Amino acid sequence: MKLNVQTLNQLFLEARTHKAWQAKEVPDSLLKEVYDLAKMGPTSANCLPMRILFIKSSLAKERLKPLLDAGNVEKTMAAPVTAIIAYDLQFYERMGELYPMVDAKSWFVGNEKFSQKTAFQNSSLQGAYFILAARACGLDCGPMSGFDNTKVDEEFFKNTSWRSNFLINLGYGVPEKLPPRLPRLVFDDVAKII
Ligand SMILES: Cc1cc2nc3c(=O)[nH]c(=O)nc-3n(C[C@H](O)[C@H](O)[C@H](O)COP(=O)(O)O)c2cc1C
């Protein structure tokens, strides 16, 4: 069944990347709800490598601030929550429960290149599912790659197997502050059916 227009608008057609934020709190319970939708999106061999660190307190925000590109500081400081979408390089430790039909862990142990590719590819997908799940829950998003991944990993994930992928500011945007929508490529520019 095709979704109705109102739903398509909320998820895609009217959803925007927000940079100005209302001073309205995002409850932790809503972040959990968003994750519980996003986790249902498909990943290769159900490997689920995405990990998320939600930066919510002003103390945590101050730790993130110097690691951001200058153009991302103001919007990130104003956002009620910033999610660090990360991946676990040792995601394969959970494969026994997540994909029990075969010994999937053995595909990755000792194969750093394949593990890295799988973790990055699938956590990027899961981050995209997270954006759509957040929109489905009535939140606005502001994804960002303009930050120092190495420094973020050092600051927040030192001595762990987590690595940062990208950031998402989360909250309730200020539509009046949005710039005009940028163009999108049309089907014939990007797709071939053979
Ligand atoms: C992975 C990713 C990284 C992005 N990085 C930044 C960023 O560092 N700073 C920024 O201002 N916008 C960033 N953006 C926002 C994009 O420019 C924006 O989503 C795009 O222009 C579409 O805007 P719209 O959703 O309002 O149509 C990023 C978006 C994505 C998905």
mmCIF file with all atom_site columns, C-alpha atoms and ligand atoms in Angstrom:
data_model
loop_
_atom_site.group_PDB
_atom_site.id
_atom_site.type_symbol
_atom_site.label_atom_id
_atom_site.label_alt_id
_atom_site.label_comp_id
_atom_site.label_asym_id
_atom_site.label_entity_id
_atom_site.label_seq_id
_atom_site.pdbx_PDB_ins_code
_atom_site.Cartn_x
_atom_site.Cartn_y
_atom_site.Cartn_z
_atom_site.occupancy
_atom_site.B_iso_or_equiv
_atom_site.pdbx_formal_charge
_atom_site.auth_seq_id
_atom_site.auth_comp_id
_atom_site.auth_asym_id
_atom_site.auth_atom_id
_atom_site.pdbx_PDB_model_num
ATOM   1   C CA  . MET A 1 1   ? 0.000  0.000   0.000   1.00 0.00 ? 1   MET A CA  1
ATOM   2   C CA  . LYS A 1 2   ? 1.342  3.382   -0.958  1.00 0.00 ? 2   LYS A CA  1
ATOM   3   C CA  . LEU A 1 3   ? 1.603  5.848   1.923   1.00 0.00 ? 3   LEU A CA  1
ATOM   4   C CA  . ASN A 1 4   ? -0.673 8.862   1.929   1.00 0.00 ? 4   ASN A CA  1
ATOM   5   C CA  . VAL A 1 5   ? 0.503  12.293  0.797   1.00 0.00 ? 5   VAL A CA  1
ATOM   6   C CA  . GLN A 1 6   ? 0.717  13.701  4.326   1.00 0.00 ? 6   GLN A CA  1
ATOM   7   C CA  . THR A 1 7   ? 3.101  10.913  5.336   1.00 0.00 ? 7   THR A CA  1
ATOM   8   C CA  . LEU A 1 8   ? 5.213  11.289  2.196   1.00 0.00 ? 8   LEU A CA  1
ATOM   9   C CA  . ASN A 1 9   ? 5.418  15.025  2.845   1.00 0.00 ? 9   ASN A CA  1
ATOM   10  C CA  . GLN A 1 10  ? 6.616  14.491  6.425   1.00 0.00 ? 10  GLN A CA  1
ATOM   11  C CA  . LEU A 1 11  ? 9.221  11.912  5.458   1.00 0.00 ? 11  LEU A CA  1
ATOM   12  C CA  . PHE A 1 12  ? 10.458 13.321  2.155   1.00 0.00 ? 12  PHE A CA  1
ATOM   13  C CA  . LEU A 1 13  ? 8.701  16.015  0.189   1.00 0.00 ? 13  LEU A CA  1
ATOM   14  C CA  . GLU A 1 14  ? 8.465  18.718  2.854   1.00 0.00 ? 14  GLU A CA  1
ATOM   15  C CA  . ALA A 1 15  ? 11.191 17.453  5.197   1.00 0.00 ? 15  ALA A CA  1
ATOM   16  C CA  . ARG A 1 16  ? 14.210 19.756  5.276   1.00 0.00 ? 16  ARG A CA  1
ATOM   17  C CA  . THR A 1 17  ? 17.683 19.893  6.747   1.00 0.00 ? 17  THR A CA  1
ATOM   18  C CA  . HIS A 1 18  ? 17.330 22.251  9.702   1.00 0.00 ? 18  HIS A CA  1
ATOM   19  C CA  . LYS A 1 19  ? 19.944 24.626  11.053  1.00 0.00 ? 19  LYS A CA  1
ATOM   20  C CA  . ALA A 1 20  ? 17.893 26.776  13.454  1.00 0.00 ? 20  ALA A CA  1
ATOM   21  C CA  . TRP A 1 21  ? 16.231 25.135  16.441  1.00 0.00 ? 21  TRP A CA  1
ATOM   22  C CA  . GLN A 1 22  ? 13.355 25.858  18.796  1.00 0.00 ? 22  GLN A CA  1
ATOM   23  C CA  . ALA A 1 23  ? 14.195 25.747  22.503  1.00 0.00 ? 23  ALA A CA  1
ATOM   24  C CA  . LYS A 1 24  ? 12.049 22.631  22.917  1.00 0.00 ? 24  LYS A CA  1
ATOM   25  C CA  . GLU A 1 25  ? 13.357 19.593  24.723  1.00 0.00 ? 25  GLU A CA  1
ATOM   26  C CA  . VAL A 1 26  ? 13.605 16.165  23.087  1.00 0.00 ? 26  VAL A CA  1
ATOM   27  C CA  . PRO A 1 27  ? 12.804 13.534  25.714  1.00 0.00 ? 27  PRO A CA  1
ATOM   28  C CA  . ASP A 1 28  ? 15.087 10.504  26.004  1.00 0.00 ? 28  ASP A CA  1
ATOM   29  C CA  . SER A 1 29  ? 12.016 8.299   25.499  1.00 0.00 ? 29  SER A CA  1
ATOM   30  C CA  . LEU A 1 30  ? 11.542 9.803   22.021  1.00 0.00 ? 30  LEU A CA  1
ATOM   31  C CA  . LEU A 1 31  ? 15.170 9.070   21.102  1.00 0.00 ? 31  LEU A CA  1
ATOM   32  C CA  . LYS A 1 32  ? 14.527 5.445   22.105  1.00 0.00 ? 32  LYS A CA  1
ATOM   33  C CA  . GLU A 1 33  ? 11.363 5.386   19.981  1.00 0.00 ? 33  GLU A CA  1
ATOM   34  C CA  . VAL A 1 34  ? 13.321 6.670   16.989  1.00 0.00 ? 34  VAL A CA  1
ATOM   35  C CA  . TYR A 1 35  ? 15.994 4.011   17.485  1.00 0.00 ? 35  TYR A CA  1
ATOM   36  C CA  . ASP A 1 36  ? 13.357 1.285   17.785  1.00 0.00 ? 36  ASP A CA  1
ATOM   37  C CA  . LEU A 1 37  ? 12.097 2.221   14.300  1.00 0.00 ? 37  LEU A CA  1
ATOM   38  C CA  . ALA A 1 38  ? 15.539 2.767   12.755  1.00 0.00 ? 38  ALA A CA  1
ATOM   39  C CA  . LYS A 1 39  ? 16.870 -0.579  13.984  1.00 0.00 ? 39  LYS A CA  1
ATOM   40  C CA  . MET A 1 40  ? 14.364 -2.384  11.750  1.00 0.00 ? 40  MET A CA  1
ATOM   41  C CA  . GLY A 1 41  ? 16.056 -1.163  8.552   1.00 0.00 ? 41  GLY A CA  1
ATOM   42  C CA  . PRO A 1 42  ? 18.072 -3.824  6.723   1.00 0.00 ? 42  PRO A CA  1
ATOM   43  C CA  . THR A 1 43  ? 21.839 -4.344  7.113   1.00 0.00 ? 43  THR A CA  1
ATOM   44  C CA  . SER A 1 44  ? 24.084 -6.937  5.508   1.00 0.00 ? 44  SER A CA  1
ATOM   45  C CA  . ALA A 1 45  ? 23.755 -10.270 7.338   1.00 0.00 ? 45  ALA A CA  1
ATOM   46  C CA  . ASN A 1 46  ? 21.784 -8.304  9.953   1.00 0.00 ? 46  ASN A CA  1
ATOM   47  C CA  . CYS A 1 47  ? 25.136 -7.040  11.282  1.00 0.00 ? 47  CYS A CA  1
ATOM   48  C CA  . LEU A 1 48  ? 23.735 -3.805  12.834  1.00 0.00 ? 48  LEU A CA  1
ATOM   49  C CA  . PRO A 1 49  ? 27.090 -1.997  13.270  1.00 0.00 ? 49  PRO A CA  1
ATOM   50  C CA  . MET A 1 50  ? 25.648 1.448   14.069  1.00 0.00 ? 50  MET A CA  1
ATOM   51  C CA  . ARG A 1 51  ? 26.233 2.786   17.560  1.00 0.00 ? 51  ARG A CA  1
ATOM   52  C CA  . ILE A 1 52  ? 24.954 6.171   18.723  1.00 0.00 ? 52  ILE A CA  1
ATOM   53  C CA  . LEU A 1 53  ? 26.212 8.621   21.294  1.00 0.00 ? 53  LEU A CA  1
ATOM   54  C CA  . PHE A 1 54  ? 23.581 11.267  22.034  1.00 0.00 ? 54  PHE A CA  1
ATOM   55  C CA  . ILE A 1 55  ? 25.186 14.540  23.055  1.00 0.00 ? 55  ILE A CA  1
ATOM   56  C CA  . LYS A 1 56  ? 22.588 16.287  25.171  1.00 0.00 ? 56  LYS A CA  1
ATOM   57  C CA  . SER A 1 57  ? 24.128 17.888  28.261  1.00 0.00 ? 57  SER A CA  1
ATOM   58  C CA  . SER A 1 58  ? 25.855 21.255  27.985  1.00 0.00 ? 58  SER A CA  1
ATOM   59  C CA  . LEU A 1 59  ? 29.007 19.609  29.340  1.00 0.00 ? 59  LEU A CA  1
ATOM   60  C CA  . ALA A 1 60  ? 29.042 17.094  26.490  1.00 0.00 ? 60  ALA A CA  1
ATOM   61  C CA  . LYS A 1 61  ? 28.178 19.840  23.965  1.00 0.00 ? 61  LYS A CA  1
ATOM   62  C CA  . GLU A 1 62  ? 31.205 21.836  25.125  1.00 0.00 ? 62  GLU A CA  1
ATOM   63  C CA  . ARG A 1 63  ? 33.429 18.805  24.521  1.00 0.00 ? 63  ARG A CA  1
ATOM   64  C CA  . LEU A 1 64  ? 32.085 18.512  20.963  1.00 0.00 ? 64  LEU A CA  1
ATOM   65  C CA  . LYS A 1 65  ? 32.259 22.232  20.143  1.00 0.00 ? 65  LYS A CA  1
ATOM   66  C CA  . PRO A 1 66  ? 36.009 22.569  19.338  1.00 0.00 ? 66  PRO A CA  1
ATOM   67  C CA  . LEU A 1 67  ? 35.884 19.476  17.102  1.00 0.00 ? 67  LEU A CA  1
ATOM   68  C CA  . LEU A 1 68  ? 33.295 20.963  14.723  1.00 0.00 ? 68  LEU A CA  1
ATOM   69  C CA  . ASP A 1 69  ? 33.948 22.913  11.533  1.00 0.00 ? 69  ASP A CA  1
ATOM   70  C CA  . ALA A 1 70  ? 33.361 26.602  12.245  1.00 0.00 ? 70  ALA A CA  1
ATOM   71  C CA  . GLY A 1 71  ? 30.186 26.650  10.128  1.00 0.00 ? 71  GLY A CA  1
ATOM   72  C CA  . ASN A 1 72  ? 28.609 23.900  12.215  1.00 0.00 ? 72  ASN A CA  1
ATOM   73  C CA  . VAL A 1 73  ? 29.227 25.321  15.689  1.00 0.00 ? 73  VAL A CA  1
ATOM   74  C CA  . GLU A 1 74  ? 26.272 27.667  16.171  1.00 0.00 ? 74  GLU A CA  1
ATOM   75  C CA  . LYS A 1 75  ? 23.598 25.275  14.902  1.00 0.00 ? 75  LYS A CA  1
ATOM   76  C CA  . THR A 1 76  ? 25.003 22.369  16.884  1.00 0.00 ? 76  THR A CA  1
ATOM   77  C CA  . MET A 1 77  ? 25.167 24.368  20.110  1.00 0.00 ? 77  MET A CA  1
ATOM   78  C CA  . ALA A 1 78  ? 21.534 25.431  19.575  1.00 0.00 ? 78  ALA A CA  1
ATOM   79  C CA  . ALA A 1 79  ? 20.222 21.925  18.810  1.00 0.00 ? 79  ALA A CA  1
ATOM   80  C CA  . PRO A 1 80  ? 18.623 20.120  21.776  1.00 0.00 ? 80  PRO A CA  1
ATOM   81  C CA  . VAL A 1 81  ? 20.462 16.904  20.874  1.00 0.00 ? 81  VAL A CA  1
ATOM   82  C CA  . THR A 1 82  ? 23.344 15.958  18.594  1.00 0.00 ? 82  THR A CA  1
ATOM   83  C CA  . ALA A 1 83  ? 23.630 12.285  17.713  1.00 0.00 ? 83  ALA A CA  1
ATOM   84  C CA  . ILE A 1 84  ? 27.078 10.960  16.895  1.00 0.00 ? 84  ILE A CA  1
ATOM   85  C CA  . ILE A 1 85  ? 26.284 8.206   14.413  1.00 0.00 ? 85  ILE A CA  1
ATOM   86  C CA  . ALA A 1 86  ? 29.140 5.803   14.934  1.00 0.00 ? 86  ALA A CA  1
ATOM   87  C CA  . TYR A 1 87  ? 29.999 2.205   14.111  1.00 0.00 ? 87  TYR A CA  1
ATOM   88  C CA  . ASP A 1 88  ? 31.551 -0.558  16.134  1.00 0.00 ? 88  ASP A CA  1
ATOM   89  C CA  . LEU A 1 89  ? 34.587 -2.066  14.405  1.00 0.00 ? 89  LEU A CA  1
ATOM   90  C CA  . GLN A 1 90  ? 33.956 -5.173  16.471  1.00 0.00 ? 90  GLN A CA  1
ATOM   91  C CA  . PHE A 1 91  ? 30.297 -5.399  15.461  1.00 0.00 ? 91  PHE A CA  1
ATOM   92  C CA  . TYR A 1 92  ? 30.952 -9.022  14.491  1.00 0.00 ? 92  TYR A CA  1
ATOM   93  C CA  . GLU A 1 93  ? 31.109 -10.028 18.166  1.00 0.00 ? 93  GLU A CA  1
ATOM   94  C CA  . ARG A 1 94  ? 27.265 -9.981  18.112  1.00 0.00 ? 94  ARG A CA  1
ATOM   95  C CA  . MET A 1 95  ? 26.864 -11.968 14.871  1.00 0.00 ? 95  MET A CA  1
ATOM   96  C CA  . GLY A 1 96  ? 26.215 -15.202 16.769  1.00 0.00 ? 96  GLY A CA  1
ATOM   97  C CA  . GLU A 1 97  ? 22.897 -13.852 18.033  1.00 0.00 ? 97  GLU A CA  1
ATOM   98  C CA  . LEU A 1 98  ? 22.107 -11.583 15.072  1.00 0.00 ? 98  LEU A CA  1
ATOM   99  C CA  . TYR A 1 99  ? 22.770 -14.100 12.279  1.00 0.00 ? 99  TYR A CA  1
ATOM   100 C CA  . PRO A 1 100 ? 22.854 -17.504 13.960  1.00 0.00 ? 100 PRO A CA  1
ATOM   101 C CA  . MET A 1 101 ? 22.370 -19.634 10.835  1.00 0.00 ? 101 MET A CA  1
ATOM   102 C CA  . VAL A 1 102 ? 26.099 -19.600 9.988   1.00 0.00 ? 102 VAL A CA  1
ATOM   103 C CA  . ASP A 1 103 ? 29.392 -18.670 11.670  1.00 0.00 ? 103 ASP A CA  1
ATOM   104 C CA  . ALA A 1 104 ? 29.270 -15.111 10.289  1.00 0.00 ? 104 ALA A CA  1
ATOM   105 C CA  . LYS A 1 105 ? 31.774 -13.831 12.846  1.00 0.00 ? 105 LYS A CA  1
ATOM   106 C CA  . SER A 1 106 ? 34.505 -15.816 11.080  1.00 0.00 ? 106 SER A CA  1
ATOM   107 C CA  . TRP A 1 107 ? 33.969 -13.760 7.899   1.00 0.00 ? 107 TRP A CA  1
ATOM   108 C CA  . PHE A 1 108 ? 35.256 -10.708 9.719   1.00 0.00 ? 108 PHE A CA  1
ATOM   109 C CA  . VAL A 1 109 ? 37.757 -11.797 12.376  1.00 0.00 ? 109 VAL A CA  1
ATOM   110 C CA  . GLY A 1 110 ? 41.258 -11.006 11.075  1.00 0.00 ? 110 GLY A CA  1
ATOM   111 C CA  . ASN A 1 111 ? 39.846 -9.240  7.990   1.00 0.00 ? 111 ASN A CA  1
ATOM   112 C CA  . GLU A 1 112 ? 40.081 -5.606  9.010   1.00 0.00 ? 112 GLU A CA  1
ATOM   113 C CA  . LYS A 1 113 ? 39.433 -4.204  5.531   1.00 0.00 ? 113 LYS A CA  1
ATOM   114 C CA  . PHE A 1 114 ? 36.172 -6.120  5.084   1.00 0.00 ? 114 PHE A CA  1
ATOM   115 C CA  . SER A 1 115 ? 35.081 -5.358  8.660   1.00 0.00 ? 115 SER A CA  1
ATOM   116 C CA  . GLN A 1 116 ? 35.743 -1.636  8.169   1.00 0.00 ? 116 GLN A CA  1
ATOM   117 C CA  . LYS A 1 117 ? 33.886 -1.560  4.842   1.00 0.00 ? 117 LYS A CA  1
ATOM   118 C CA  . THR A 1 118 ? 30.924 -3.461  6.277   1.00 0.00 ? 118 THR A CA  1
ATOM   119 C CA  . ALA A 1 119 ? 30.764 -1.298  9.410   1.00 0.00 ? 119 ALA A CA  1
ATOM   120 C CA  . PHE A 1 120 ? 30.986 1.980   7.499   1.00 0.00 ? 120 PHE A CA  1
ATOM   121 C CA  . GLN A 1 121 ? 28.580 0.986   4.733   1.00 0.00 ? 121 GLN A CA  1
ATOM   122 C CA  . ASN A 1 122 ? 25.921 -0.385  7.037   1.00 0.00 ? 122 ASN A CA  1
ATOM   123 C CA  . SER A 1 123 ? 26.205 2.327   9.701   1.00 0.00 ? 123 SER A CA  1
ATOM   124 C CA  . SER A 1 124 ? 25.742 4.909   6.928   1.00 0.00 ? 124 SER A CA  1
ATOM   125 C CA  . LEU A 1 125 ? 22.568 3.110   5.883   1.00 0.00 ? 125 LEU A CA  1
ATOM   126 C CA  . GLN A 1 126 ? 21.422 2.897   9.499   1.00 0.00 ? 126 GLN A CA  1
ATOM   127 C CA  . GLY A 1 127 ? 22.119 6.610   9.950   1.00 0.00 ? 127 GLY A CA  1
ATOM   128 C CA  . ALA A 1 128 ? 19.840 7.289   6.988   1.00 0.00 ? 128 ALA A CA  1
ATOM   129 C CA  . TYR A 1 129 ? 17.153 5.033   8.480   1.00 0.00 ? 129 TYR A CA  1
ATOM   130 C CA  . PHE A 1 130 ? 17.590 7.013   11.693  1.00 0.00 ? 130 PHE A CA  1
ATOM   131 C CA  . ILE A 1 131 ? 16.910 10.314  9.894   1.00 0.00 ? 131 ILE A CA  1
ATOM   132 C CA  . LEU A 1 132 ? 13.705 8.953   8.378   1.00 0.00 ? 132 LEU A CA  1
ATOM   133 C CA  . ALA A 1 133 ? 12.661 7.395   11.698  1.00 0.00 ? 133 ALA A CA  1
ATOM   134 C CA  . ALA A 1 134 ? 13.237 10.734  13.437  1.00 0.00 ? 134 ALA A CA  1
ATOM   135 C CA  . ARG A 1 135 ? 11.086 12.477  10.834  1.00 0.00 ? 135 ARG A CA  1
ATOM   136 C CA  . ALA A 1 136 ? 8.411  9.810   11.289  1.00 0.00 ? 136 ALA A CA  1
ATOM   137 C CA  . CYS A 1 137 ? 8.417  10.665  15.014  1.00 0.00 ? 137 CYS A CA  1
ATOM   138 C CA  . GLY A 1 138 ? 7.927  14.360  14.284  1.00 0.00 ? 138 GLY A CA  1
ATOM   139 C CA  . LEU A 1 139 ? 11.546 15.433  14.797  1.00 0.00 ? 139 LEU A CA  1
ATOM   140 C CA  . ASP A 1 140 ? 13.649 17.530  12.440  1.00 0.00 ? 140 ASP A CA  1
ATOM   141 C CA  . CYS A 1 141 ? 17.218 16.579  11.548  1.00 0.00 ? 141 CYS A CA  1
ATOM   142 C CA  . GLY A 1 142 ? 20.400 18.359  10.565  1.00 0.00 ? 142 GLY A CA  1
ATOM   143 C CA  . PRO A 1 143 ? 22.991 15.827  9.411   1.00 0.00 ? 143 PRO A CA  1
ATOM   144 C CA  . MET A 1 144 ? 26.644 16.965  9.318   1.00 0.00 ? 144 MET A CA  1
ATOM   145 C CA  . SER A 1 145 ? 29.974 15.584  8.211   1.00 0.00 ? 145 SER A CA  1
ATOM   146 C CA  . GLY A 1 146 ? 31.848 18.826  8.870   1.00 0.00 ? 146 GLY A CA  1
ATOM   147 C CA  . PHE A 1 147 ? 33.835 17.844  11.947  1.00 0.00 ? 147 PHE A CA  1
ATOM   148 C CA  . ASP A 1 148 ? 37.125 16.162  12.807  1.00 0.00 ? 148 ASP A CA  1
ATOM   149 C CA  . ASN A 1 149 ? 36.385 12.431  12.991  1.00 0.00 ? 149 ASN A CA  1
ATOM   150 C CA  . THR A 1 150 ? 39.801 11.586  14.468  1.00 0.00 ? 150 THR A CA  1
ATOM   151 C CA  . LYS A 1 151 ? 39.417 14.128  17.254  1.00 0.00 ? 151 LYS A CA  1
ATOM   152 C CA  . VAL A 1 152 ? 35.821 13.070  17.977  1.00 0.00 ? 152 VAL A CA  1
ATOM   153 C CA  . ASP A 1 153 ? 36.986 9.448   18.234  1.00 0.00 ? 153 ASP A CA  1
ATOM   154 C CA  . GLU A 1 154 ? 39.791 10.535  20.563  1.00 0.00 ? 154 GLU A CA  1
ATOM   155 C CA  . GLU A 1 155 ? 37.460 12.632  22.742  1.00 0.00 ? 155 GLU A CA  1
ATOM   156 C CA  . PHE A 1 156 ? 34.461 10.304  22.982  1.00 0.00 ? 156 PHE A CA  1
ATOM   157 C CA  . PHE A 1 157 ? 35.564 6.805   21.925  1.00 0.00 ? 157 PHE A CA  1
ATOM   158 C CA  . LYS A 1 158 ? 39.131 6.526   23.249  1.00 0.00 ? 158 LYS A CA  1
ATOM   159 C CA  . ASN A 1 159 ? 40.144 2.912   23.949  1.00 0.00 ? 159 ASN A CA  1
ATOM   160 C CA  . THR A 1 160 ? 36.925 1.582   22.426  1.00 0.00 ? 160 THR A CA  1
ATOM   161 C CA  . SER A 1 161 ? 36.116 -0.029  19.077  1.00 0.00 ? 161 SER A CA  1
ATOM   162 C CA  . TRP A 1 162 ? 33.593 2.712   18.205  1.00 0.00 ? 162 TRP A CA  1
ATOM   163 C CA  . ARG A 1 163 ? 34.387 5.163   15.377  1.00 0.00 ? 163 ARG A CA  1
ATOM   164 C CA  . SER A 1 164 ? 32.410 8.240   14.328  1.00 0.00 ? 164 SER A CA  1
ATOM   165 C CA  . ASN A 1 165 ? 30.656 8.303   10.951  1.00 0.00 ? 165 ASN A CA  1
ATOM   166 C CA  . PHE A 1 166 ? 28.547 11.495  10.895  1.00 0.00 ? 166 PHE A CA  1
ATOM   167 C CA  . LEU A 1 167 ? 26.499 13.736  13.176  1.00 0.00 ? 167 LEU A CA  1
ATOM   168 C CA  . ILE A 1 168 ? 22.782 14.514  13.259  1.00 0.00 ? 168 ILE A CA  1
ATOM   169 C CA  . ASN A 1 169 ? 21.371 17.523  15.059  1.00 0.00 ? 169 ASN A CA  1
ATOM   170 C CA  . LEU A 1 170 ? 17.904 16.638  16.339  1.00 0.00 ? 170 LEU A CA  1
ATOM   171 C CA  . GLY A 1 171 ? 15.033 18.719  17.603  1.00 0.00 ? 171 GLY A CA  1
ATOM   172 C CA  . TYR A 1 172 ? 12.253 20.939  16.325  1.00 0.00 ? 172 TYR A CA  1
ATOM   173 C CA  . GLY A 1 173 ? 13.425 23.265  13.571  1.00 0.00 ? 173 GLY A CA  1
ATOM   174 C CA  . VAL A 1 174 ? 12.417 26.827  12.802  1.00 0.00 ? 174 VAL A CA  1
ATOM   175 C CA  . PRO A 1 175 ? 10.845 26.608  9.307   1.00 0.00 ? 175 PRO A CA  1
ATOM   176 C CA  . GLU A 1 176 ? 10.951 30.398  8.813   1.00 0.00 ? 176 GLU A CA  1
ATOM   177 C CA  . LYS A 1 177 ? 14.751 30.266  8.933   1.00 0.00 ? 177 LYS A CA  1
ATOM   178 C CA  . LEU A 1 178 ? 15.093 27.689  6.157   1.00 0.00 ? 178 LEU A CA  1
ATOM   179 C CA  . PRO A 1 179 ? 16.785 28.756  2.932   1.00 0.00 ? 179 PRO A CA  1
ATOM   180 C CA  . PRO A 1 180 ? 15.013 27.848  -0.327  1.00 0.00 ? 180 PRO A CA  1
ATOM   181 C CA  . ARG A 1 181 ? 15.165 24.144  -1.195  1.00 0.00 ? 181 ARG A CA  1
ATOM   182 C CA  . LEU A 1 182 ? 18.079 23.225  -3.447  1.00 0.00 ? 182 LEU A CA  1
ATOM   183 C CA  . PRO A 1 183 ? 17.370 21.381  -6.710  1.00 0.00 ? 183 PRO A CA  1
ATOM   184 C CA  . ARG A 1 184 ? 17.426 17.609  -7.037  1.00 0.00 ? 184 ARG A CA  1
ATOM   185 C CA  . LEU A 1 185 ? 18.587 15.577  -10.008 1.00 0.00 ? 185 LEU A CA  1
ATOM   186 C CA  . VAL A 1 186 ? 15.764 14.116  -12.045 1.00 0.00 ? 186 VAL A CA  1
ATOM   187 C CA  . PHE A 1 187 ? 15.366 10.397  -12.703 1.00 0.00 ? 187 PHE A CA  1
ATOM   188 C CA  . ASP A 1 188 ? 16.765 10.528  -16.237 1.00 0.00 ? 188 ASP A CA  1
ATOM   189 C CA  . ASP A 1 189 ? 19.953 12.231  -15.012 1.00 0.00 ? 189 ASP A CA  1
ATOM   190 C CA  . VAL A 1 190 ? 20.775 9.497   -12.531 1.00 0.00 ? 190 VAL A CA  1
ATOM   191 C CA  . ALA A 1 191 ? 19.074 6.287   -13.515 1.00 0.00 ? 191 ALA A CA  1
ATOM   192 C CA  . LYS A 1 192 ? 19.046 3.792   -16.306 1.00 0.00 ? 192 LYS A CA  1
ATOM   193 C CA  . ILE A 1 193 ? 16.685 0.856   -16.645 1.00 0.00 ? 193 ILE A CA  1
ATOM   194 C CA  . ILE A 1 194 ? 18.217 -1.914  -18.732 1.00 0.00 ? 194 ILE A CA  1
HETATM 195 C C1  . LIG B 2 .   ? 26.092 13.153  5.420   1.00 0.00 ? 1   LIG B C1  1
HETATM 196 C C2  . LIG B 2 .   ? 25.717 14.624  5.392   1.00 0.00 ? 1   LIG B C2  1
HETATM 197 C C3  . LIG B 2 .   ? 26.639 15.559  5.773   1.00 0.00 ? 1   LIG B C3  1
HETATM 198 C C4  . LIG B 2 .   ? 26.302 16.905  5.810   1.00 0.00 ? 1   LIG B C4  1
HETATM 199 N N1  . LIG B 2 .   ? 27.208 17.805  6.313   1.00 0.00 ? 1   LIG B N1  1
HETATM 200 C C5  . LIG B 2 .   ? 26.822 19.076  6.540   1.00 0.00 ? 1   LIG B C5  1
HETATM 201 C C6  . LIG B 2 .   ? 27.664 19.961  7.251   1.00 0.00 ? 1   LIG B C6  1
HETATM 202 O O1  . LIG B 2 .   ? 28.754 19.607  7.704   1.00 0.00 ? 1   LIG B O1  1
HETATM 203 N N2  . LIG B 2 .   ? 27.216 21.222  7.441   1.00 0.00 ? 1   LIG B N2  1
HETATM 204 C C7  . LIG B 2 .   ? 26.009 21.658  6.982   1.00 0.00 ? 1   LIG B C7  1
HETATM 205 O O2  . LIG B 2 .   ? 25.661 22.824  7.191   1.00 0.00 ? 1   LIG B O2  1
HETATM 206 N N3  . LIG B 2 .   ? 25.175 20.827  6.318   1.00 0.00 ? 1   LIG B N3  1
HETATM 207 C C8  . LIG B 2 .   ? 25.551 19.546  6.092   1.00 0.00 ? 1   LIG B C8  1
HETATM 208 N N4  . LIG B 2 .   ? 24.686 18.669  5.458   1.00 0.00 ? 1   LIG B N4  1
HETATM 209 C C9  . LIG B 2 .   ? 23.369 19.157  5.023   1.00 0.00 ? 1   LIG B C9  1
HETATM 210 C C10 . LIG B 2 .   ? 23.154 19.124  3.492   1.00 0.00 ? 1   LIG B C10 1
HETATM 211 O O3  . LIG B 2 .   ? 23.799 20.185  2.873   1.00 0.00 ? 1   LIG B O3  1
HETATM 212 C C11 . LIG B 2 .   ? 21.640 19.125  3.243   1.00 0.00 ? 1   LIG B C11 1
HETATM 213 O O4  . LIG B 2 .   ? 21.091 17.974  3.831   1.00 0.00 ? 1   LIG B O4  1
HETATM 214 C C12 . LIG B 2 .   ? 21.278 19.162  1.770   1.00 0.00 ? 1   LIG B C12 1
HETATM 215 O O5  . LIG B 2 .   ? 21.703 20.343  1.181   1.00 0.00 ? 1   LIG B O5  1
HETATM 216 C C13 . LIG B 2 .   ? 19.779 18.988  1.552   1.00 0.00 ? 1   LIG B C13 1
HETATM 217 O O6  . LIG B 2 .   ? 19.057 19.986  2.211   1.00 0.00 ? 1   LIG B O6  1
HETATM 218 P P1  . LIG B 2 .   ? 17.463 19.827  2.405   1.00 0.00 ? 1   LIG B P1  1
HETATM 219 O O7  . LIG B 2 .   ? 17.257 18.577  3.198   1.00 0.00 ? 1   LIG B O7  1
HETATM 220 O O8  . LIG B 2 .   ? 17.046 21.051  3.176   1.00 0.00 ? 1   LIG B O8  1
HETATM 221 O O9  . LIG B 2 .   ? 16.862 19.757  1.059   1.00 0.00 ? 1   LIG B O9  1
HETATM 222 C C14 . LIG B 2 .   ? 25.016 17.326  5.383   1.00 0.00 ? 1   LIG B C14 1
HETATM 223 C C15 . LIG B 2 .   ? 24.082 16.361  4.980   1.00 0.00 ? 1   LIG B C15 1
HETATM 224 C C16 . LIG B 2 .   ? 24.417 15.028  5.005   1.00 0.00 ? 1   LIG B C16 1
HETATM 225 C C17 . LIG B 2 .   ? 23.368 14.016  4.619   1.00 0.00 ? 1   LIG B C17 1
#
